[in-house]
Short mmCIF file of C-alpha atoms and ligand atoms in Angstrom, two decimals:
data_model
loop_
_atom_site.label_atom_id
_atom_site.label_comp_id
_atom_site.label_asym_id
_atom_site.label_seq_id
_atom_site.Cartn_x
_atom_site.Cartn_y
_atom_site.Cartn_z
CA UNK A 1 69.54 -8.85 -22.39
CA UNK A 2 72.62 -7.24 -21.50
CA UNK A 3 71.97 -3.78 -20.62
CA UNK A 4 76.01 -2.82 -18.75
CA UNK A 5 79.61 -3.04 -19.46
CA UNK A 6 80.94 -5.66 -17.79
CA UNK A 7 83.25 -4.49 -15.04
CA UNK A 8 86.40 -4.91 -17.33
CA UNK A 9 85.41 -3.15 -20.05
CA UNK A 10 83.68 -0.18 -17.19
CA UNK A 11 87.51 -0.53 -15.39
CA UNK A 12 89.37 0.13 -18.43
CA UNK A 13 87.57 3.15 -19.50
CA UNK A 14 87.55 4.44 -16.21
CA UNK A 15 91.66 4.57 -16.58
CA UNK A 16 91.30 5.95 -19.79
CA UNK A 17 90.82 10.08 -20.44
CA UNK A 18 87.65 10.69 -21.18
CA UNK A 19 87.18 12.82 -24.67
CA UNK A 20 85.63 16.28 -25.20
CA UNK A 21 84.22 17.49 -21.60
CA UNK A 22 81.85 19.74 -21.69
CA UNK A 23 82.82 23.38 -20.71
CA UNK A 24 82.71 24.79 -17.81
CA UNK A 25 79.35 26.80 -18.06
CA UNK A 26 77.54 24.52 -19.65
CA UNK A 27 75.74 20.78 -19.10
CA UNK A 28 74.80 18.42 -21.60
CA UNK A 29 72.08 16.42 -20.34
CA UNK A 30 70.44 12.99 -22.00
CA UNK A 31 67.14 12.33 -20.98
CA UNK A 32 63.98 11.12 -22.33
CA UNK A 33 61.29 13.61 -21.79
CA UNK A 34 59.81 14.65 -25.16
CA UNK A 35 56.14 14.15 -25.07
CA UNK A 36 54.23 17.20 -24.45
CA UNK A 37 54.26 17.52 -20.64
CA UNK A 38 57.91 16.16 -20.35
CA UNK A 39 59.43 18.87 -22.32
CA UNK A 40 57.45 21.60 -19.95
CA UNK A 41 58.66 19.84 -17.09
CA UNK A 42 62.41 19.71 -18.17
CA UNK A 43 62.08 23.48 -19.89
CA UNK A 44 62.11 24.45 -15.91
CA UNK A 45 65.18 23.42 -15.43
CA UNK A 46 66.69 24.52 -18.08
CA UNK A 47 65.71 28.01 -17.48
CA UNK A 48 66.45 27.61 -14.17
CA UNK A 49 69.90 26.68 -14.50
CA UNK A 50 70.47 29.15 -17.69
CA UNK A 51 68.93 32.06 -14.78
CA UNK A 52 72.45 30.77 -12.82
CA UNK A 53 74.72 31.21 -15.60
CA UNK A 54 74.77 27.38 -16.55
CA UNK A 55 73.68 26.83 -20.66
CA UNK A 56 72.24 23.43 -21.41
CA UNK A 57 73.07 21.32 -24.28
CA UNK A 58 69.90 18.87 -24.81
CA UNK A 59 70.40 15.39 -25.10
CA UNK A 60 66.80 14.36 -25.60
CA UNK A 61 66.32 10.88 -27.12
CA UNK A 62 62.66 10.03 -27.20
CA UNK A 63 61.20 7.01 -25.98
CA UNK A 64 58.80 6.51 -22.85
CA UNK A 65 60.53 4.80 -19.91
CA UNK A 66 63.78 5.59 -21.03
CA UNK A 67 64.92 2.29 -22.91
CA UNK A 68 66.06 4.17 -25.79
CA UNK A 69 67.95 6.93 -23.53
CA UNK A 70 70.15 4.02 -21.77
CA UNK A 71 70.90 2.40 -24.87
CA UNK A 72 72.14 5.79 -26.30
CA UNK A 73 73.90 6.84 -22.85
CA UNK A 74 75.66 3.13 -23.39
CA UNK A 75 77.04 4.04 -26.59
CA UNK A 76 78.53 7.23 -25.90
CA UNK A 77 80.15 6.15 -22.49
CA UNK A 78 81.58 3.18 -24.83
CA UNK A 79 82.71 5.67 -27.13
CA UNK A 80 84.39 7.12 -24.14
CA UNK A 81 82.24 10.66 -24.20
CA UNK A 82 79.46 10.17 -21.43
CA UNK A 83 77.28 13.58 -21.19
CA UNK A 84 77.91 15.56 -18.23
CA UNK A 85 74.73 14.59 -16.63
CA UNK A 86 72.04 11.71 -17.79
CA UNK A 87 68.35 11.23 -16.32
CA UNK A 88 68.42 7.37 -14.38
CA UNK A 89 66.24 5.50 -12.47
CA UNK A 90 67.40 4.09 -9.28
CA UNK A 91 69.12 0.52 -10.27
CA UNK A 92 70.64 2.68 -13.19
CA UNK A 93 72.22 4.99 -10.90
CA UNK A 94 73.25 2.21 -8.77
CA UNK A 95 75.03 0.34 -11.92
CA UNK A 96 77.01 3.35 -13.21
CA UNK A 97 77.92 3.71 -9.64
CA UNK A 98 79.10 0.52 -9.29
CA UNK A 99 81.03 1.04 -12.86
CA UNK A 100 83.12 4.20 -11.14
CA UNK A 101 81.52 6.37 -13.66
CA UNK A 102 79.44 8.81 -11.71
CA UNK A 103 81.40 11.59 -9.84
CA UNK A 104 80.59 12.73 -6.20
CA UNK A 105 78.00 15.12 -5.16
CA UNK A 106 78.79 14.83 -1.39
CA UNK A 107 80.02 18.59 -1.51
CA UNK A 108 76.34 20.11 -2.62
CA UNK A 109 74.50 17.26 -0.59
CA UNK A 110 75.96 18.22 2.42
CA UNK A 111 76.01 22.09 2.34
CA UNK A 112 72.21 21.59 1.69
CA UNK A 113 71.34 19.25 3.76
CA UNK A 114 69.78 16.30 1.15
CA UNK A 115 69.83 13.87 4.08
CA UNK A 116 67.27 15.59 5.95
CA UNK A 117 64.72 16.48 3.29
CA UNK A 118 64.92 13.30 1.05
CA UNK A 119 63.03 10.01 2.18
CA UNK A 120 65.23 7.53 3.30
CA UNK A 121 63.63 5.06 -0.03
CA UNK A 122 64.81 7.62 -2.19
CA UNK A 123 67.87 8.17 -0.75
CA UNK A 124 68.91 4.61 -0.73
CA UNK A 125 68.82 5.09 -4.74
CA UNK A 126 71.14 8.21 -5.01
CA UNK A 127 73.56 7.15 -2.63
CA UNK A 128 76.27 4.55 -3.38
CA UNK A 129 78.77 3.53 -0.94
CA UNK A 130 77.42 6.47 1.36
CA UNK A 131 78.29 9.05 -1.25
CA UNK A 132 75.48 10.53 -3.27
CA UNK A 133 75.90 10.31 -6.81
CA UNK A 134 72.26 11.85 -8.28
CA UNK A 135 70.49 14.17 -7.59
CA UNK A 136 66.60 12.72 -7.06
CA UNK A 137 63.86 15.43 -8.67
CA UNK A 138 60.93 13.94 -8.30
CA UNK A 139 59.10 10.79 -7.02
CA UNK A 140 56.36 9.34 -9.53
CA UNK A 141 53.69 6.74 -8.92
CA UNK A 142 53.08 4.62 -11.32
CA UNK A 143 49.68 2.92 -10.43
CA UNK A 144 46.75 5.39 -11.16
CA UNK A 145 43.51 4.99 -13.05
CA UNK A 146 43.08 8.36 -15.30
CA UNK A 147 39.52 8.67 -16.57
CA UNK A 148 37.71 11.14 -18.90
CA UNK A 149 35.27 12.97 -16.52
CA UNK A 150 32.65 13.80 -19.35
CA UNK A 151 31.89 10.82 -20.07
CA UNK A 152 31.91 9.19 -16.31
CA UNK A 153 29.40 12.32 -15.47
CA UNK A 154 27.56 10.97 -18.76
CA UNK A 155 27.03 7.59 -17.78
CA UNK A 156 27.12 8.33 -14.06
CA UNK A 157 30.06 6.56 -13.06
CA UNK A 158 32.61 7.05 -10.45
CA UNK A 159 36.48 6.40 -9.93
CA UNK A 160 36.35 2.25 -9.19
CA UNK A 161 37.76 1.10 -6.01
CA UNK A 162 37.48 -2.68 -6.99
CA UNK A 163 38.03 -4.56 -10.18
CA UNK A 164 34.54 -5.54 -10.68
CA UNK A 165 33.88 -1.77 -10.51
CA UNK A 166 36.25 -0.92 -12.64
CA UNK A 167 35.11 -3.81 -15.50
CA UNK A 168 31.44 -2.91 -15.31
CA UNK A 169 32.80 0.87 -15.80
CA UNK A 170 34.73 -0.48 -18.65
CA UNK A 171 32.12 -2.19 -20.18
CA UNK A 172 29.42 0.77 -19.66
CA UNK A 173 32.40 3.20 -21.26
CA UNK A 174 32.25 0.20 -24.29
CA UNK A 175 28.32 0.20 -24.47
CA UNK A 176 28.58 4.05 -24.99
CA UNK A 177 30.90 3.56 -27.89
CA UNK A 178 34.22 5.15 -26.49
CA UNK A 179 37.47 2.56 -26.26
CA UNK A 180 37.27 0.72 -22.66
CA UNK A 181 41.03 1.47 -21.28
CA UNK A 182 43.38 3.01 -23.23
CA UNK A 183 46.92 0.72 -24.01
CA UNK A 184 50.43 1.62 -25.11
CA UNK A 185 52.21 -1.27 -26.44
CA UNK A 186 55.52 -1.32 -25.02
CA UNK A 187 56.99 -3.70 -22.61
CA UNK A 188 57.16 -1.24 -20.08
CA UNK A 189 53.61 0.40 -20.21
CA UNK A 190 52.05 -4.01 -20.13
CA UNK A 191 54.55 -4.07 -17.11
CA UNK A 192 53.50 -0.68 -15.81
CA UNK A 193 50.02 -2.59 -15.49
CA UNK A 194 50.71 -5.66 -14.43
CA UNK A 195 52.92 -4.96 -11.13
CA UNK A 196 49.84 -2.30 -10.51
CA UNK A 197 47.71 -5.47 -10.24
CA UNK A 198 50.19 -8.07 -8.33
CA UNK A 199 49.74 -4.80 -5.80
CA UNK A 200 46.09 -4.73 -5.89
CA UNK A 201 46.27 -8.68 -5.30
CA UNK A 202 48.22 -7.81 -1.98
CA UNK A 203 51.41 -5.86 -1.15
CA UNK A 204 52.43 -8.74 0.37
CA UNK A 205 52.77 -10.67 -3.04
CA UNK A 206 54.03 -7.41 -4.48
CA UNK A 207 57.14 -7.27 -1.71
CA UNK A 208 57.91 -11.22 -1.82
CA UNK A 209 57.15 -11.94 -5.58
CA UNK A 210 59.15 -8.53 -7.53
CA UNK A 211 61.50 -6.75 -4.32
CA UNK A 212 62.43 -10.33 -3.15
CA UNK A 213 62.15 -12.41 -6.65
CA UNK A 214 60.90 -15.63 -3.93
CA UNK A 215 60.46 -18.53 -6.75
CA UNK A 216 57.25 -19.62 -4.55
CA UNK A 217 55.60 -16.14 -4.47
CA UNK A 218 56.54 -15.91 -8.09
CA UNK A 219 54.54 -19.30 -8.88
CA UNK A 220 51.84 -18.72 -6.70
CA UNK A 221 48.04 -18.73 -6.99
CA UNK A 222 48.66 -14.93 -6.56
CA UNK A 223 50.29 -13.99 -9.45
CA UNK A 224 47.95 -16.56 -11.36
CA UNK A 225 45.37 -14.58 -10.56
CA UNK A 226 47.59 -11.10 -11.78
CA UNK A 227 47.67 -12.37 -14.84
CA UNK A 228 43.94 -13.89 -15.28
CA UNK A 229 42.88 -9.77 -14.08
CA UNK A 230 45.38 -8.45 -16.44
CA UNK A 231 44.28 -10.41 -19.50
CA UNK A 232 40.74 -8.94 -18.87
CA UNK A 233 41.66 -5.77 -18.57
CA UNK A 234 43.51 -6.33 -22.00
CA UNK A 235 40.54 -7.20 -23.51
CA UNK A 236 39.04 -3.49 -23.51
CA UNK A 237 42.21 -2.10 -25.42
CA UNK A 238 41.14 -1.10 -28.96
CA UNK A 239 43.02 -3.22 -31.86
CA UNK A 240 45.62 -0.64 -32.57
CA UNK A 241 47.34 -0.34 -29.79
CA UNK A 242 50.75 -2.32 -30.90
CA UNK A 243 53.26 0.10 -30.75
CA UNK A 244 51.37 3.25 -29.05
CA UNK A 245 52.92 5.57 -27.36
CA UNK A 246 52.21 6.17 -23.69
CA UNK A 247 51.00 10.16 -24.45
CA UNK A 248 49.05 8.45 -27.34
CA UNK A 249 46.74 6.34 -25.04
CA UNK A 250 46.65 9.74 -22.54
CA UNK A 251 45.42 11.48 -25.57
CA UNK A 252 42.64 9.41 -26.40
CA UNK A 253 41.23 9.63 -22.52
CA UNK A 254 41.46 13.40 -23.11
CA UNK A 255 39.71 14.10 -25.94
CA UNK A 256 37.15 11.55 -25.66
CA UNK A 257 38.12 8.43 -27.43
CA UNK A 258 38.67 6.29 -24.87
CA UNK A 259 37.41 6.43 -20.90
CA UNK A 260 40.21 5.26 -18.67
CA UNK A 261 44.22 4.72 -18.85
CA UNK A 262 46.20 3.13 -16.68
CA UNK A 263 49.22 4.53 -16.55
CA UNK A 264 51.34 6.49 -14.11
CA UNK A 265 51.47 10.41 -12.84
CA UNK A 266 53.42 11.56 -15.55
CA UNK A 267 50.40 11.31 -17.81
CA UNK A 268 49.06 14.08 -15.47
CA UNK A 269 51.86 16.01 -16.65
CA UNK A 270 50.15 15.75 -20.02
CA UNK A 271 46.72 16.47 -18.84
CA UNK A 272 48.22 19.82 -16.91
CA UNK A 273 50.24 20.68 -20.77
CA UNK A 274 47.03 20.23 -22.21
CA UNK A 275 45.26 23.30 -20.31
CA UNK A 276 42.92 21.33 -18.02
CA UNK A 277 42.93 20.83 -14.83
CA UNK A 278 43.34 16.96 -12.89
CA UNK A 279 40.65 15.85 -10.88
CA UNK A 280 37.90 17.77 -12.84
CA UNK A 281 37.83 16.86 -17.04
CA UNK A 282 40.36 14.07 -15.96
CA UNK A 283 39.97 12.22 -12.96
CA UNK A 284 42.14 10.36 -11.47
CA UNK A 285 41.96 7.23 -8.58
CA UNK A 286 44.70 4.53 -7.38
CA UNK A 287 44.51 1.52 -9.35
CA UNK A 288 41.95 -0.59 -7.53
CA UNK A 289 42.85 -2.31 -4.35
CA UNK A 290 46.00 -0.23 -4.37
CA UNK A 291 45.02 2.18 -1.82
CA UNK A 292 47.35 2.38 0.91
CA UNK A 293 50.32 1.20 -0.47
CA UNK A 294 52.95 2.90 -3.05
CA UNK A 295 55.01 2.22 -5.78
CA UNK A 296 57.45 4.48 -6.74
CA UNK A 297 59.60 5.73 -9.49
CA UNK A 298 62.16 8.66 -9.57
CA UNK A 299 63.94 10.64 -11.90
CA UNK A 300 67.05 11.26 -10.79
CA UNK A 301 70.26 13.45 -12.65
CA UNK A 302 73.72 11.40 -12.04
CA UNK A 303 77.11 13.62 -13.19
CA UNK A 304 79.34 11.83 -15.07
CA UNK A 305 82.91 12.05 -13.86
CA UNK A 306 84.08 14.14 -16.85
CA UNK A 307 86.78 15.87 -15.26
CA UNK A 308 87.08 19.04 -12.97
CA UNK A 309 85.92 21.61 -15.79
CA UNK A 310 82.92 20.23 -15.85
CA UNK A 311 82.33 20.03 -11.76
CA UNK A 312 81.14 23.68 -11.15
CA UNK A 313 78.17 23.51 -14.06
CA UNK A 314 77.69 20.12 -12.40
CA UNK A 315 77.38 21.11 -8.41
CA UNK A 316 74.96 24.12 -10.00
CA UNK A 317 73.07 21.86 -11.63
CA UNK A 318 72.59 19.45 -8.78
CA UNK A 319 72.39 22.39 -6.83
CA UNK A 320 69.32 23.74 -8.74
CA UNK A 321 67.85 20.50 -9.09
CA UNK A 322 67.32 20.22 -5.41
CA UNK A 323 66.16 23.60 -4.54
CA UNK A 324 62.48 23.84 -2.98
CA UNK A 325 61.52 26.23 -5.48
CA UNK A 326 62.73 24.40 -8.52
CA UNK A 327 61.27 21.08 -7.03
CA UNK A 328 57.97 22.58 -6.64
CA UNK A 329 57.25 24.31 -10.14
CA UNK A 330 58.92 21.00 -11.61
CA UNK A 331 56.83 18.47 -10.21
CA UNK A 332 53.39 20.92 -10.71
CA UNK A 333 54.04 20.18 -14.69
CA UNK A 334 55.56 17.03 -14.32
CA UNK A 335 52.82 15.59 -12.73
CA UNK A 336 55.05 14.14 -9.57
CA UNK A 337 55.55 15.05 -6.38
CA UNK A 338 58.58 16.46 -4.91
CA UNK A 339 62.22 14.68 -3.53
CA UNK A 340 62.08 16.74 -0.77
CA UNK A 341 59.90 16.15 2.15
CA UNK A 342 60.03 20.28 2.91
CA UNK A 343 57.84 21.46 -0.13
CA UNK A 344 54.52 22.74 0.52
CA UNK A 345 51.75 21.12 -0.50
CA UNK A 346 48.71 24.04 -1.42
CA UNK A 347 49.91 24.13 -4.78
CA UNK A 348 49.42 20.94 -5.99
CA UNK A 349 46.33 19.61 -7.39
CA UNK A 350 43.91 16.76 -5.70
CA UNK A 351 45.84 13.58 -6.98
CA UNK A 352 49.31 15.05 -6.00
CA UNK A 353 48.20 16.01 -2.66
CA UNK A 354 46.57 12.38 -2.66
CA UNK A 355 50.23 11.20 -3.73
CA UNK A 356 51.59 13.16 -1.04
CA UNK A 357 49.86 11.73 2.20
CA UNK A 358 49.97 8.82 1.08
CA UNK A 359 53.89 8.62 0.45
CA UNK A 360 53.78 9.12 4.02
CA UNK A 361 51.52 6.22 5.27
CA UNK A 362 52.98 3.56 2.87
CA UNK A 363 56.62 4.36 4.69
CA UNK A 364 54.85 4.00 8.04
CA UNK A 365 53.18 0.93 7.55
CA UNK A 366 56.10 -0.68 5.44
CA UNK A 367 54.16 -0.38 2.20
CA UNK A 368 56.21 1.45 -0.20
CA UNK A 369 58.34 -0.53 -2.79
CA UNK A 370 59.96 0.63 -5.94
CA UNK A 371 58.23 0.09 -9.39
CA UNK A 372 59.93 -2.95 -10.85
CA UNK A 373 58.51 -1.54 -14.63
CA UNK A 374 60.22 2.07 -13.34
CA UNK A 375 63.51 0.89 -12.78
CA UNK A 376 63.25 0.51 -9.30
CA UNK A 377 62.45 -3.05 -8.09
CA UNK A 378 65.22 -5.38 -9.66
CA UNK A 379 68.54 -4.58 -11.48
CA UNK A 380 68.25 -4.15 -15.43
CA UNK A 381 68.77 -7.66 -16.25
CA UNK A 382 66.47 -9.15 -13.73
CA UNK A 383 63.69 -6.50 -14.40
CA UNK A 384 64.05 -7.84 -18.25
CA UNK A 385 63.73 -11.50 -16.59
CA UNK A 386 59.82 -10.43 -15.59
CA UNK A 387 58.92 -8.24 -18.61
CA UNK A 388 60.08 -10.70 -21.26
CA UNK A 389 56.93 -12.91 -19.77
CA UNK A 390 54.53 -10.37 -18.75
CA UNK A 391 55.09 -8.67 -22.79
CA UNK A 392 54.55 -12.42 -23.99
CA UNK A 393 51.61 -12.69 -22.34
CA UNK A 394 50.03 -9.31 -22.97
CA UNK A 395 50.74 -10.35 -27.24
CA UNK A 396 50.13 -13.60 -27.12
CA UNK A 397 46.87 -16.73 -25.65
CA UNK A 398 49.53 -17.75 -22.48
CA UNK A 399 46.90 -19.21 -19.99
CA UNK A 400 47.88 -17.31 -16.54
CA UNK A 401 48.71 -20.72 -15.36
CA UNK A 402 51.69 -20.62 -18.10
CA UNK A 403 52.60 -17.09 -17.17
CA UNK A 404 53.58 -17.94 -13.74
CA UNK A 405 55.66 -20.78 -14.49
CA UNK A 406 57.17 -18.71 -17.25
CA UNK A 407 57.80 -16.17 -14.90
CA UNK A 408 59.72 -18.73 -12.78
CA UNK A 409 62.13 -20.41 -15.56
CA UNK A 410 62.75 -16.83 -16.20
CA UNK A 411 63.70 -14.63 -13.34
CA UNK A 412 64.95 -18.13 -11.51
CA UNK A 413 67.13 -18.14 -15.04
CA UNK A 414 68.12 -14.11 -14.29
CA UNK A 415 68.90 -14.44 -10.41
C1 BGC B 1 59.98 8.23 -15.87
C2 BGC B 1 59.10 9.44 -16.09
C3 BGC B 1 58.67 9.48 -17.55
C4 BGC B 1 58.01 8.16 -17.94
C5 BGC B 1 57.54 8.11 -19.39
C6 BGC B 1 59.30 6.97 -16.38
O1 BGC B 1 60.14 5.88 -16.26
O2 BGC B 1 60.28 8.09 -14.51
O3 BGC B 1 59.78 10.62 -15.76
O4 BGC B 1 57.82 10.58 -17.76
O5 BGC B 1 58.94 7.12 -17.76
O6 BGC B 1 58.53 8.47 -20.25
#
């Protein structure tokens, strides 16, 4: 799949004028947060920024992990009209970068002081060439179990720490009559899963088989067995889940239908939208075996160099952005936890203070890596390398066995 413009086509436009900026007070922003607890999330910033004289011109193109946003944001940087700022995940930010298409936030980073406050991980994504080009918001995780407390305090369950607990929950959550996990069917949500459980098999395998694409971690009896715990875990998804939205499958552990999700923090952000409170009806737990490491995503807002009379509604933008007050409120709907290392904690609920201390022993003991289904473990076309076989697999009889060496032909073809 090619996702970019090829450095030719990204040169010439860079030469060329670009069409209609926006004006002076005002942003246009593309982004792709339209379920429920999205648009609360983003509705922050807009206020924020229209509370600084900035007026926001919505961009929002639906579609969970953002596929549908870059293929739009593509299109209208083709057409030679990018929006003044566009919601990216870290290799994104790092591509446009590369293209000359972002403009320089250095000004704002400095007088505030980003480098102090913003893990080095996270920084390594909004920086290019030493320059920072986005402004980071947020840092999700993407490997949580969310459960329906009612009926684990029904059939006296707790959170699993280990896959067999978390099958014979599955299979007691069946027995009752309620769906076993609750699936999306996209490529990203089956991938969302799967690196979860190359994690759980050891962050080891996680670091050598996605981070450094190693063909013999990638056809190893680890990732065999990946795939042989994935395909059970498949097997407790109701029929209809083709096609589902993310919020969908959060919806059904909400109200009942269905007892867990895996999915990551922003479905907290749809829990909080919903009026209840995470870590009492919902629960929420690491994916099993994941404890102690972290996989992260974040959300970050790159300026598009649109020409200086866009530059002051873009520095107050990324200026807003990165307050401690706006990253606070944000992430408390959103359902992440802040950029910044300086935001208090106390306001956050149990699984975002979890999120928090935990952010912090992963870096120490070297067991933090980017989500490769987020955006932030392989470059677009590689990352497409992996899901094209782990999608396969998920809709299709592939042994495990058959997965692996799939997964070799295919990133090995990618690399
Ligand atoms: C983004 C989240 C978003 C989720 C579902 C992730 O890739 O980082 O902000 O809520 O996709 O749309």
């Amino acid at each position: 799949m090619t996702k970019y413009l090829t450095r030719g086509v990204g040169a010439l436009l860079s030469m060329t004028a670009l069409s209609a900026p926006a004006l002076a007070d005002e942003v246009e922003v593309m982004h792709w947060w339209t379920s429920g607890g999205e648009a609360a999330a983003i509705a922050v910033l807009q206020e924020d920024l229209q509370a600084r004289g900035t007026g926001w011109v919505d961009m929002a193109i639906a579609g969970g992990g953002g596929d549908a946003a870059m293929t739009a944001l593509r299109a209208r940087v083709v057409a030679g009209n990018p929006p003044t700022a566009a919601q990216m995940l870290g290799m994104t930010v790092r591509d446009w970068a590369d293209e000359g298409f972002l403009g320089n936030l250095n000004a704002v980073a400095e007088a505030e002081g980003w480098n102090d406050v913003v893990p080095p991980a996270v920084q390594a994504f909004g920086t290019f060439d030493g320059e920072w080009v986005a402004a980071p918001v947020n840092i999700h995780r993407p490997h949580w179990v969310w459960a329906n407390a009612g009926i684990f305090e029904e059939l006296g369950l707790s959170m699993p720490t280990t896959w067999d607990e978390f099958f014979a929950a599955a299979d007691a959550i069946e027995a009752a009559g309620h769906v076993g996990v609750a699936m999306g069917g996209q490529a990203w949500q089956e991938a969302t899963i799967w690196e979860a459980i190359v994690l759980s098999v050891s962050p080891e395998l996680y670091e050598a088989a996605i981070i450094n694409a190693d063909m013999d971690a990638l056809g190893s009896e680890g990732i065999v067995e990946s795939f042989e715990i994935f395909r059970r875990v498949l097997g407790y998804a109701d029929p209809g889940y083709a096609g589902r939205d993310w919020n969908l499958a959060t919806a059904m552990v909400i109200n009942g239908e269905a007892g867990m999700q895996i999915m990551g923090d922003w479905a907290k952000g749809e829990v909080i939208n919903a009026g209840l409170t995470p870590g009492e009806q919902v629960l929420c737990a690491v994916v099993p075996g994941t404890d102690g490491a972290f996989l992260f995503n974040t959300d970050f807002f790159a300026m598009f160099d649109v020409g200086e009379d866009a530059q002051a509604a873009q520095r107050n933008m990324a200026s807003a952005a990165m307050s401690v007050s706006f990253q606070e409120t944000f992430n408390l709907a959103k359902g992440s936890i802040p950029a910044r290392t300086d935001v208090p904690s106390a306001n956050f609920d149990v699984c975002g203070q979890t999120s928090m201390a935990d952010l912090v022993e992963a870096t120490e003991a070297g067991t933090l890596f980017g989500s490769l289904a987020h955006g932030h473990g392989q470059p677009a076309s590689v990352q497409a390398a992996y899901l094209d076989v782990v999608t396969q697999f998920a809709n299709s009889d592939m042994t495990p066995e058959a997965a692996a060496e799939a997964l070799v032909a295919s990133v090995g073809g990618a690399l």
